[in-house]
């Protein structure tokens, strides 16, 4: 399946595949700079990386079995248009079990999908990973993760991840102990060895770590302490949507207002999750009618209405909805759903949801997907038609050579588990194997011929949710400074910390100590 193309193909000096720049104080611009319009690929508040070729293999997931290849790719991934996926299949870029695959091929258990893509990693905010503490003897590091960065390689991201940037920016090989959502900033504990990571992660896995977050939410949050104990369930993996429903897992969060910003009609709230469910704080805040102010998933009125999802969604199953089994049956072979035109988008919602959904829930998911598609403007695909017959052939040799060094084993079928097998990016000098179209419109990548959108607004790459403090039995209590946006008299500049916050320079102190010992 082709990976997305979101980042600009031109790299900023110091922010290429070969090198990254660690932001300096001078590069962290004041709020007066936010309204400036920078040329594409040159926004100093963003970090870019040059696109690179990437071969990978993946085995079909349980829910893909019995469905057509093009239908699976276009509804499960959605990173490019259906037209693009069809062109990719017709040109031989995607193979199944080593053979060029037709769009209407029916996927079976054990099938392997091979693909080589030109990976365009999205820009991320140009905030550094802040190292708060380093204990080489006990093999752990405490950091503050910027919002917009995933922890591990996932989906569109490989080099723009916490673990990769720790190595590229600081020369530190680190292993994750706990995780934060990509959009969330704040405290993380990293290990300096795999064994230390396993040992340190036990408290997190057993739910023994006390966590404290801070969030900026819409509206005037009540002054009294509020506890929400509503169960949560992920109903759409494509958008990552979680709702409150009895079929969900138990979840408890305690909230307390810190301050109220009358000018913006927003509150800063302290959040203490007692359980560790996906999107727990975000969904519980929305349930109270006070979603995180810039949450792209749970706060847009165009998706949730004027109530902003307060009280949760309707749970009465839609009479028009299909059960998962029936939705899956409608995808087998070339069959269309019985008695009606194929509505692949709504069928896919029913197919991937673990429960029957209400019409309101289905409409919310549809609107979220539409919002995402409109933001990425895939209508540009109507402007270009191309063929790429020799794409896989010319890059297969490198993938096979690398696979011989690290043998690829067939993983067991495990339903929703991701089983992609990356082989690593190809050299920067790898020429494009694609045959260019007769005409390439402006704004398209000259290597893989996909449309490249404008730079994102840096403020849209994170949400106002920050992991502030962790208390563990093994490592004690650790906390970050308070983010600037959580200050009582916030000036609108979201970068950095509240005035007067002490930000340690751990690496400089470590080097100073080494110099003295030497």
Short mmCIF file of C-alpha atoms in Angstrom, two decimals:
data_model
loop_
_atom_site.label_atom_id
_atom_site.label_comp_id
_atom_site.label_asym_id
_atom_site.label_seq_id
_atom_site.Cartn_x
_atom_site.Cartn_y
_atom_site.Cartn_z
CA UNK A 1 0.00 0.00 0.00
CA UNK A 2 1.55 3.35 -0.97
CA UNK A 3 2.47 5.50 1.96
CA UNK A 4 1.20 9.08 2.23
CA UNK A 5 2.87 12.12 0.74
CA UNK A 6 2.31 14.98 3.12
CA UNK A 7 5.67 16.66 3.66
CA UNK A 8 7.28 19.06 1.21
CA UNK A 9 9.90 17.32 -0.94
CA UNK A 10 12.38 20.15 -0.53
CA UNK A 11 14.37 19.94 2.68
CA UNK A 12 15.43 22.88 4.80
CA UNK A 13 19.21 23.09 5.29
CA UNK A 14 20.07 20.99 8.32
CA UNK A 15 16.73 19.19 8.24
CA UNK A 16 17.36 16.58 5.56
CA UNK A 17 17.52 12.81 5.50
CA UNK A 18 21.19 12.96 6.33
CA UNK A 19 21.06 15.53 9.11
CA UNK A 20 18.68 17.23 11.49
CA UNK A 21 19.11 20.52 13.30
CA UNK A 22 18.28 20.80 16.97
CA UNK A 23 16.30 24.03 17.45
CA UNK A 24 18.20 26.85 19.12
CA UNK A 25 16.59 29.60 21.22
CA UNK A 26 16.86 31.90 18.19
CA UNK A 27 14.75 29.51 16.11
CA UNK A 28 11.90 29.57 18.62
CA UNK A 29 10.11 32.64 17.33
CA UNK A 30 7.86 34.94 19.37
CA UNK A 31 4.10 34.99 18.86
CA UNK A 32 4.37 38.04 16.59
CA UNK A 33 5.82 35.72 13.92
CA UNK A 34 2.82 33.38 13.80
CA UNK A 35 0.96 35.30 11.11
CA UNK A 36 3.91 35.29 8.67
CA UNK A 37 3.47 33.36 5.45
CA UNK A 38 6.64 31.42 4.70
CA UNK A 39 7.55 29.76 1.39
CA UNK A 40 6.70 26.07 1.26
CA UNK A 41 9.32 24.05 3.12
CA UNK A 42 10.80 27.09 4.89
CA UNK A 43 8.66 27.65 7.99
CA UNK A 44 11.13 27.96 10.93
CA UNK A 45 8.51 26.49 13.27
CA UNK A 46 8.48 23.23 11.30
CA UNK A 47 11.01 20.47 10.93
CA UNK A 48 11.27 18.80 7.51
CA UNK A 49 12.92 15.75 6.05
CA UNK A 50 13.73 14.88 2.46
CA UNK A 51 11.50 12.10 1.03
CA UNK A 52 13.12 8.68 0.55
CA UNK A 53 12.34 5.32 -1.07
CA UNK A 54 11.15 2.62 1.32
CA UNK A 55 10.45 -1.07 0.53
CA UNK A 56 8.31 -3.11 2.91
CA UNK A 57 6.30 -6.30 3.23
CA UNK A 58 3.12 -6.96 5.17
CA UNK A 59 0.85 -9.97 5.66
CA UNK A 60 -2.91 -9.62 5.36
CA UNK A 61 -4.83 -8.94 8.55
CA UNK A 62 -7.81 -11.02 9.53
CA UNK A 63 -10.35 -8.37 8.55
CA UNK A 64 -8.85 -8.13 5.03
CA UNK A 65 -9.45 -11.80 4.20
CA UNK A 66 -12.01 -12.36 1.44
CA UNK A 67 -11.96 -8.73 0.28
CA UNK A 68 -10.68 -7.19 -2.94
CA UNK A 69 -7.17 -5.73 -2.84
CA UNK A 70 -8.11 -2.28 -4.21
CA UNK A 71 -11.10 -2.04 -1.88
CA UNK A 72 -8.97 -2.92 1.17
CA UNK A 73 -6.24 -0.44 0.29
CA UNK A 74 -8.55 2.45 -0.57
CA UNK A 75 -10.78 2.12 2.50
CA UNK A 76 -8.29 0.91 5.13
CA UNK A 77 -5.45 3.30 4.37
CA UNK A 78 -6.93 6.36 2.62
CA UNK A 79 -3.55 8.08 2.46
CA UNK A 80 -4.00 8.64 -1.28
CA UNK A 81 -6.91 8.64 -3.67
CA UNK A 82 -8.56 5.50 -5.04
CA UNK A 83 -7.38 6.61 -8.49
CA UNK A 84 -3.77 6.57 -7.30
CA UNK A 85 -4.09 3.12 -5.73
CA UNK A 86 -5.57 1.77 -8.97
CA UNK A 87 -2.70 3.24 -11.00
CA UNK A 88 -0.19 1.74 -8.56
CA UNK A 89 -1.76 -1.70 -8.89
CA UNK A 90 -2.04 -1.48 -12.68
CA UNK A 91 1.63 -0.46 -12.95
CA UNK A 92 2.96 -3.36 -10.88
CA UNK A 93 4.18 -1.30 -7.93
CA UNK A 94 2.23 -3.51 -5.51
CA UNK A 95 2.64 -7.29 -5.52
CA UNK A 96 0.91 -10.13 -3.71
CA UNK A 97 3.10 -13.16 -2.96
CA UNK A 98 5.71 -11.79 -5.36
CA UNK A 99 3.33 -11.53 -8.32
CA UNK A 100 1.91 -8.33 -9.84
CA UNK A 101 -1.57 -8.00 -8.33
CA UNK A 102 -4.83 -7.08 -10.03
CA UNK A 103 -7.12 -4.59 -8.33
CA UNK A 104 -9.90 -7.19 -7.98
CA UNK A 105 -7.67 -9.88 -6.45
CA UNK A 106 -9.34 -11.52 -3.44
CA UNK A 107 -7.03 -11.56 -0.42
CA UNK A 108 -6.56 -14.84 1.44
CA UNK A 109 -5.10 -15.87 4.78
CA UNK A 110 -1.30 -15.93 4.55
CA UNK A 111 -1.02 -13.62 1.51
CA UNK A 112 2.00 -11.30 1.58
CA UNK A 113 1.81 -7.80 0.09
CA UNK A 114 5.07 -6.22 -1.14
CA UNK A 115 5.42 -2.58 -1.97
CA UNK A 116 8.08 0.08 -2.54
CA UNK A 117 7.00 3.63 -1.87
CA UNK A 118 8.45 7.10 -1.93
CA UNK A 119 7.86 8.05 1.68
CA UNK A 120 7.04 11.68 2.37
CA UNK A 121 7.15 12.16 6.14
CA UNK A 122 4.95 15.00 7.37
CA UNK A 123 6.65 18.02 8.92
CA UNK A 124 6.57 18.21 12.71
CA UNK A 125 6.97 21.18 15.02
CA UNK A 126 10.57 22.30 15.32
CA UNK A 127 10.61 21.94 19.11
CA UNK A 128 13.48 19.93 20.59
CA UNK A 129 13.05 16.85 22.74
CA UNK A 130 13.85 18.23 26.20
CA UNK A 131 16.07 15.98 28.34
CA UNK A 132 15.16 16.51 32.00
CA UNK A 133 17.29 13.85 33.67
CA UNK A 134 19.79 11.18 32.70
CA UNK A 135 20.91 8.29 34.91
CA UNK A 136 23.41 6.17 32.97
CA UNK A 137 24.02 3.87 35.94
CA UNK A 138 20.34 2.91 36.25
CA UNK A 139 19.93 3.18 32.48
CA UNK A 140 17.02 5.59 32.16
CA UNK A 141 16.31 9.08 30.82
CA UNK A 142 13.43 11.45 31.59
CA UNK A 143 12.34 13.67 28.69
CA UNK A 144 9.55 15.98 27.65
CA UNK A 145 8.17 15.03 24.23
CA UNK A 146 6.95 17.82 21.92
CA UNK A 147 3.43 17.47 20.58
CA UNK A 148 3.29 16.29 16.91
CA UNK A 149 5.92 13.54 17.38
CA UNK A 150 5.01 9.84 17.60
CA UNK A 151 7.20 7.77 19.90
CA UNK A 152 7.86 4.86 17.51
CA UNK A 153 7.96 4.45 13.74
CA UNK A 154 4.34 4.23 12.65
CA UNK A 155 2.33 4.90 9.50
CA UNK A 156 3.75 8.00 7.87
CA UNK A 157 6.50 8.51 10.42
CA UNK A 158 9.93 6.92 10.70
CA UNK A 159 12.65 9.53 11.19
CA UNK A 160 10.28 12.07 12.71
CA UNK A 161 9.84 10.00 15.88
CA UNK A 162 11.11 10.42 19.43
CA UNK A 163 13.41 7.40 19.34
CA UNK A 164 14.94 8.29 15.97
CA UNK A 165 15.42 11.95 16.94
CA UNK A 166 17.06 11.01 20.23
CA UNK A 167 19.66 9.18 18.15
CA UNK A 168 20.01 11.69 15.31
CA UNK A 169 20.00 14.83 17.50
CA UNK A 170 21.76 13.62 20.65
CA UNK A 171 23.50 10.38 19.70
CA UNK A 172 21.48 8.46 22.31
CA UNK A 173 20.07 5.01 21.52
CA UNK A 174 16.92 4.88 23.62
CA UNK A 175 14.04 2.45 24.22
CA UNK A 176 10.51 3.43 25.19
CA UNK A 177 9.12 2.63 28.63
CA UNK A 178 5.78 4.42 28.33
CA UNK A 179 3.98 5.98 25.37
CA UNK A 180 2.15 9.20 24.58
CA UNK A 181 -0.17 9.94 21.66
CA UNK A 182 1.47 11.80 18.80
CA UNK A 183 -0.59 14.94 19.44
CA UNK A 184 0.13 14.93 23.19
CA UNK A 185 3.24 16.52 24.69
CA UNK A 186 4.97 15.91 27.98
CA UNK A 187 6.79 13.55 30.30
CA UNK A 188 8.22 10.26 29.09
CA UNK A 189 10.69 7.80 30.58
CA UNK A 190 13.13 6.18 28.16
CA UNK A 191 15.56 3.35 28.82
CA UNK A 192 19.15 3.00 27.62
CA UNK A 193 18.89 -0.76 27.00
CA UNK A 194 16.23 -3.28 26.05
CA UNK A 195 16.49 -5.04 29.42
CA UNK A 196 16.11 -1.76 31.33
CA UNK A 197 13.06 -0.91 29.21
CA UNK A 198 11.43 -4.24 30.10
CA UNK A 199 12.16 -3.79 33.81
CA UNK A 200 11.06 -0.15 33.98
CA UNK A 201 7.87 -0.74 31.99
CA UNK A 202 6.42 -3.16 34.55
CA UNK A 203 4.92 -0.44 36.73
CA UNK A 204 3.28 1.20 33.72
CA UNK A 205 1.87 -2.11 32.47
CA UNK A 206 0.53 -2.95 35.94
CA UNK A 207 -1.13 0.49 36.25
CA UNK A 208 0.88 1.46 39.32
CA UNK A 209 2.22 4.78 38.01
CA UNK A 210 0.35 7.87 39.19
CA UNK A 211 -0.07 10.29 36.28
CA UNK A 212 -1.02 13.93 36.12
CA UNK A 213 -1.81 15.92 32.97
CA UNK A 214 -2.78 19.49 32.21
CA UNK A 215 -5.21 20.47 29.43
CA UNK A 216 -6.66 23.67 27.96
CA UNK A 217 -10.36 23.12 27.24
CA UNK A 218 -13.32 24.98 25.79
CA UNK A 219 -15.66 26.86 28.09
CA UNK A 220 -15.74 27.62 31.82
CA UNK A 221 -14.98 24.35 33.58
CA UNK A 222 -16.73 23.90 36.98
CA UNK A 223 -14.69 24.86 40.04
CA UNK A 224 -15.39 21.67 42.01
CA UNK A 225 -13.45 18.45 41.48
CA UNK A 226 -15.23 16.13 39.03
CA UNK A 227 -14.79 12.38 38.53
CA UNK A 228 -15.83 10.72 35.24
CA UNK A 229 -16.15 6.91 35.26
CA UNK A 230 -17.47 6.15 31.77
CA UNK A 231 -16.23 3.05 29.84
CA UNK A 232 -14.43 3.59 26.51
CA UNK A 233 -14.24 1.68 23.23
CA UNK A 234 -12.44 2.36 19.93
CA UNK A 235 -15.10 2.12 17.20
CA UNK A 236 -13.16 3.39 14.18
CA UNK A 237 -9.48 2.50 13.85
CA UNK A 238 -9.07 4.53 10.68
CA UNK A 239 -9.77 7.81 12.49
CA UNK A 240 -8.84 6.49 15.94
CA UNK A 241 -12.28 7.41 17.27
CA UNK A 242 -13.19 6.36 20.81
CA UNK A 243 -16.71 6.63 22.28
CA UNK A 244 -18.37 6.01 25.62
CA UNK A 245 -20.37 2.77 25.57
CA UNK A 246 -21.22 -0.02 28.03
CA UNK A 247 -19.28 -2.46 25.84
CA UNK A 248 -16.08 -0.49 26.49
CA UNK A 249 -13.31 -0.88 29.05
CA UNK A 250 -13.62 0.72 32.49
CA UNK A 251 -12.06 4.20 32.65
CA UNK A 252 -11.85 6.77 35.45
CA UNK A 253 -10.49 10.33 35.34
CA UNK A 254 -10.46 13.03 38.04
CA UNK A 255 -10.55 16.69 36.90
CA UNK A 256 -9.92 19.98 38.73
CA UNK A 257 -9.91 23.46 37.22
CA UNK A 258 -6.66 25.43 37.58
CA UNK A 259 -7.68 28.71 35.93
CA UNK A 260 -10.23 30.30 33.58
CA UNK A 261 -9.36 32.51 30.60
CA UNK A 262 -12.41 34.76 30.15
CA UNK A 263 -11.02 36.43 27.02
CA UNK A 264 -10.82 33.12 25.14
CA UNK A 265 -13.57 31.35 27.13
CA UNK A 266 -11.17 28.51 27.88
CA UNK A 267 -10.11 26.74 31.08
CA UNK A 268 -6.88 25.10 32.16
CA UNK A 269 -7.68 21.81 33.88
CA UNK A 270 -5.60 19.34 35.89
CA UNK A 271 -6.37 15.74 34.84
CA UNK A 272 -5.57 12.63 36.88
CA UNK A 273 -6.36 9.42 34.95
CA UNK A 274 -6.85 6.43 37.25
CA UNK A 275 -6.79 4.04 34.29
CA UNK A 276 -4.85 4.12 31.03
CA UNK A 277 -7.30 3.85 28.14
CA UNK A 278 -6.80 5.22 24.63
CA UNK A 279 -7.91 8.88 24.40
CA UNK A 280 -9.28 8.63 27.94
CA UNK A 281 -8.75 12.25 28.98
CA UNK A 282 -9.88 13.63 25.62
CA UNK A 283 -13.15 11.66 25.54
CA UNK A 284 -14.00 12.22 29.22
CA UNK A 285 -13.49 15.98 28.79
CA UNK A 286 -15.74 15.93 25.72
CA UNK A 287 -18.36 13.97 27.72
CA UNK A 288 -18.42 16.86 30.21
CA UNK A 289 -18.95 19.35 27.38
CA UNK A 290 -15.43 20.79 27.65
CA UNK A 291 -13.30 19.18 24.90
CA UNK A 292 -9.66 20.14 24.50
CA UNK A 293 -9.71 23.52 22.74
CA UNK A 294 -7.78 22.51 19.61
CA UNK A 295 -8.59 18.79 19.47
CA UNK A 296 -9.15 17.95 15.77
CA UNK A 297 -11.02 14.75 16.63
CA UNK A 298 -13.30 15.60 19.54
CA UNK A 299 -13.95 19.34 19.39
CA UNK A 300 -15.01 20.49 15.86
CA UNK A 301 -18.62 21.79 15.96
CA UNK A 302 -18.99 20.86 12.27
CA UNK A 303 -18.61 17.22 13.30
CA UNK A 304 -20.15 17.10 16.78
CA UNK A 305 -22.73 19.90 16.64
CA UNK A 306 -23.22 22.77 19.06
CA UNK A 307 -23.16 20.44 22.09
CA UNK A 308 -19.60 19.35 21.14
CA UNK A 309 -20.45 15.75 22.03
CA UNK A 310 -21.49 16.49 25.61
CA UNK A 311 -23.05 13.41 27.22
CA UNK A 312 -21.68 11.06 24.57
CA UNK A 313 -23.20 9.80 21.31
CA UNK A 314 -26.48 8.03 20.73
CA UNK A 315 -25.95 4.27 21.21
CA UNK A 316 -29.16 2.91 19.62
CA UNK A 317 -28.02 0.83 16.58
CA UNK A 318 -29.00 2.25 13.21
CA UNK A 319 -31.64 0.28 11.30
CA UNK A 320 -29.56 0.96 8.16
CA UNK A 321 -26.38 -0.41 9.71
CA UNK A 322 -24.84 -3.77 8.88
CA UNK A 323 -23.35 -6.18 11.37
CA UNK A 324 -19.65 -6.82 10.97
CA UNK A 325 -20.35 -10.29 9.60
CA UNK A 326 -22.85 -8.99 7.02
CA UNK A 327 -20.60 -6.09 6.03
CA UNK A 328 -17.72 -8.51 5.53
CA UNK A 329 -19.92 -10.85 3.48
CA UNK A 330 -20.85 -7.92 1.23
CA UNK A 331 -17.16 -7.45 0.42
CA UNK A 332 -16.44 -11.04 -0.61
CA UNK A 333 -15.48 -11.31 -4.26
CA UNK A 334 -17.19 -8.70 -6.40
CA UNK A 335 -20.54 -8.92 -4.66
CA UNK A 336 -22.34 -5.72 -3.67
CA UNK A 337 -24.51 -5.44 -0.54
CA UNK A 338 -27.89 -7.08 -1.03
CA UNK A 339 -30.72 -4.97 -2.39
CA UNK A 340 -28.91 -1.65 -2.70
CA UNK A 341 -26.07 0.21 -4.32
CA UNK A 342 -22.68 -0.42 -2.71
CA UNK A 343 -21.93 2.29 -0.14
CA UNK A 344 -18.33 1.31 0.53
CA UNK A 345 -17.67 4.13 2.98
CA UNK A 346 -20.56 3.30 5.30
CA UNK A 347 -20.03 -0.44 4.89
CA UNK A 348 -16.42 0.00 5.92
CA UNK A 349 -17.54 1.77 9.08
CA UNK A 350 -19.76 -1.18 9.98
CA UNK A 351 -17.05 -3.63 9.01
CA UNK A 352 -14.38 -2.20 11.28
CA UNK A 353 -16.53 -1.31 14.30
CA UNK A 354 -16.65 -3.94 17.07
CA UNK A 355 -20.27 -2.99 17.85
CA UNK A 356 -23.35 -1.97 15.87
CA UNK A 357 -23.34 1.82 15.62
CA UNK A 358 -26.08 4.41 15.78
CA UNK A 359 -26.76 6.64 12.79
CA UNK A 360 -25.27 9.56 14.74
CA UNK A 361 -22.01 7.65 15.33
CA UNK A 362 -21.80 6.59 11.69
CA UNK A 363 -22.37 10.16 10.52
CA UNK A 364 -19.68 11.46 12.89
CA UNK A 365 -17.18 8.97 11.48
CA UNK A 366 -18.18 9.89 7.91
CA UNK A 367 -17.71 13.59 8.66
CA UNK A 368 -14.31 13.02 10.29
CA UNK A 369 -13.13 11.06 7.25
CA UNK A 370 -14.47 13.74 4.90
CA UNK A 371 -12.72 16.43 6.93
CA UNK A 372 -9.43 14.53 6.60
CA UNK A 373 -9.85 14.01 2.85
CA UNK A 374 -10.65 17.67 2.25
CA UNK A 375 -7.62 18.77 4.24
CA UNK A 376 -5.36 16.61 2.06
CA UNK A 377 -7.00 17.70 -1.22
CA UNK A 378 -6.70 14.43 -3.15
CA UNK A 379 -8.87 15.88 -5.91
CA UNK A 380 -5.54 16.86 -7.51
CA UNK A 381 -5.31 13.27 -8.71
CA UNK A 382 -7.64 14.15 -11.55
CA UNK A 383 -4.80 16.21 -13.04
CA UNK A 384 -2.31 13.42 -13.65
CA UNK A 385 -2.28 9.88 -15.08
CA UNK A 386 0.93 7.86 -15.15
CA UNK A 387 2.35 4.37 -15.39
CA UNK A 388 5.18 2.91 -13.31
CA UNK A 389 5.82 -0.58 -14.69
CA UNK A 390 9.39 -1.02 -13.47
CA UNK A 391 9.06 0.42 -9.95
CA UNK A 392 9.19 -2.78 -7.93
CA UNK A 393 11.61 -4.55 -10.29
CA UNK A 394 14.37 -1.93 -10.02
CA UNK A 395 14.28 -1.74 -6.23
CA UNK A 396 13.61 -5.40 -5.41
CA UNK A 397 17.32 -6.28 -5.49
CA UNK A 398 18.10 -3.91 -2.62
CA UNK A 399 15.17 -5.19 -0.54
CA UNK A 400 16.23 -8.82 -1.07
CA UNK A 401 19.85 -8.08 -0.17
CA UNK A 402 18.77 -6.43 3.05
CA UNK A 403 16.33 -9.24 3.83
CA UNK A 404 19.19 -11.78 3.55
CA UNK A 405 21.03 -9.90 6.29
CA UNK A 406 17.93 -9.84 8.51
CA UNK A 407 15.80 -12.89 7.55
CA UNK A 408 12.11 -12.17 7.29
CA UNK A 409 9.87 -14.61 9.13
CA UNK A 410 6.16 -15.07 8.63
CA UNK A 411 4.33 -13.80 11.71
CA UNK A 412 1.21 -15.60 12.95
CA UNK A 413 -2.14 -14.12 11.98
CA UNK A 414 -3.24 -11.94 14.89
CA UNK A 415 -6.24 -9.99 13.76
CA UNK A 416 -5.60 -6.30 14.31
CA UNK A 417 -1.91 -6.51 15.09
CA UNK A 418 0.30 -4.54 12.71
CA UNK A 419 2.68 -6.87 10.91
CA UNK A 420 4.50 -4.59 8.50
CA UNK A 421 8.10 -5.63 7.90
CA UNK A 422 10.19 -2.54 7.12
CA UNK A 423 13.59 -3.10 5.56
CA UNK A 424 14.81 0.44 6.11
CA UNK A 425 15.04 3.43 3.76
CA UNK A 426 17.00 3.08 0.54
CA UNK A 427 20.10 5.24 -0.12
CA UNK A 428 19.55 8.94 -0.83
CA UNK A 429 21.11 8.45 -4.26
CA UNK A 430 18.45 5.93 -5.33
CA UNK A 431 17.06 7.20 -8.66
CA UNK A 432 13.33 7.32 -9.22
CA UNK A 433 12.21 4.08 -10.94
CA UNK A 434 8.93 5.61 -12.08
CA UNK A 435 8.16 6.59 -15.65
CA UNK A 436 7.14 10.26 -15.56
CA UNK A 437 3.79 11.35 -16.99
CA UNK A 438 3.65 13.36 -20.20
CA UNK A 439 2.74 16.42 -18.16
CA UNK A 440 3.41 16.96 -14.45
CA UNK A 441 1.43 19.88 -12.97
CA UNK A 442 3.10 22.28 -10.53
CA UNK A 443 3.02 21.14 -6.91
CA UNK A 444 3.71 17.46 -7.61
CA UNK A 445 6.73 15.46 -6.40
CA UNK A 446 9.18 15.07 -9.29
CA UNK A 447 10.25 11.60 -8.07
CA UNK A 448 6.95 9.83 -7.44
CA UNK A 449 4.47 12.26 -9.07
CA UNK A 450 2.12 12.67 -6.10
CA UNK A 451 0.61 16.05 -5.18
CA UNK A 452 2.44 17.77 -2.34
CA UNK A 453 0.19 19.89 -0.10
CA UNK A 454 1.14 23.18 1.47
CA UNK A 455 2.86 23.23 4.84
CA UNK A 456 0.50 22.62 7.75
CA UNK A 457 -0.17 25.27 10.37
CA UNK A 458 2.29 24.35 13.16
CA UNK A 459 -0.45 24.89 15.75
CA UNK A 460 -2.58 22.18 14.12
CA UNK A 461 0.05 19.49 14.76
CA UNK A 462 -0.52 19.10 18.52
CA UNK A 463 -3.25 19.47 21.11
CA UNK A 464 -3.32 21.30 24.42
CA UNK A 465 -2.76 18.17 26.49
CA UNK A 466 0.51 17.70 28.38
CA UNK A 467 1.79 14.90 30.64
CA UNK A 468 2.98 16.95 33.59
CA UNK A 469 3.99 14.52 36.35
CA UNK A 470 4.58 10.79 36.94
CA UNK A 471 5.11 9.15 40.33
CA UNK A 472 6.63 5.65 40.33
CA UNK A 473 7.76 3.30 43.08
CA UNK A 474 11.03 2.44 41.35
CA UNK A 475 12.11 5.84 40.02
CA UNK A 476 10.34 8.37 42.24
CA UNK A 477 8.48 11.47 41.04
CA UNK A 478 9.34 13.34 37.84
CA UNK A 479 7.74 16.38 36.27
CA UNK A 480 8.19 18.85 33.42
CA UNK A 481 7.87 22.62 33.55
CA UNK A 482 4.36 23.95 32.89
CA UNK A 483 3.71 24.59 29.18
CA UNK A 484 3.33 28.25 28.22
CA UNK A 485 -0.24 27.70 27.02
CA UNK A 486 -1.20 26.47 30.52
CA UNK A 487 -0.15 29.73 32.20
CA UNK A 488 -2.84 31.83 33.87
CA UNK A 489 -1.98 34.93 31.82
CA UNK A 490 -1.24 33.23 28.51
CA UNK A 491 -0.07 35.60 25.76
CA UNK A 492 -1.06 33.29 22.90
CA UNK A 493 2.46 32.00 22.17
CA UNK A 494 2.25 28.21 22.52
CA UNK A 495 5.99 27.50 22.34
CA UNK A 496 8.13 26.93 25.40
CA UNK A 497 7.29 27.11 29.10
CA UNK A 498 5.60 29.47 31.53
CA UNK A 499 7.66 32.47 32.52
CA UNK A 500 10.18 31.70 35.26
CA UNK A 501 10.27 27.95 34.57
CA UNK A 502 13.67 26.37 35.09
CA UNK A 503 14.67 24.27 32.08
CA UNK A 504 17.72 22.09 32.75
CA UNK A 505 20.53 21.55 30.23
CA UNK A 506 21.30 17.97 31.21
CA UNK A 507 23.69 17.15 28.40
CA UNK A 508 25.75 20.30 28.98
CA UNK A 509 26.08 19.45 32.67
CA UNK A 510 27.09 15.90 31.81
CA UNK A 511 29.79 17.13 29.42
CA UNK A 512 30.98 19.60 32.04
CA UNK A 513 31.32 16.77 34.55
CA UNK A 514 33.25 14.64 32.06
CA UNK A 515 35.62 17.56 31.38
CA UNK A 516 36.33 17.99 35.09
CA UNK A 517 37.01 14.28 35.54
CA UNK A 518 39.31 14.32 32.52
#
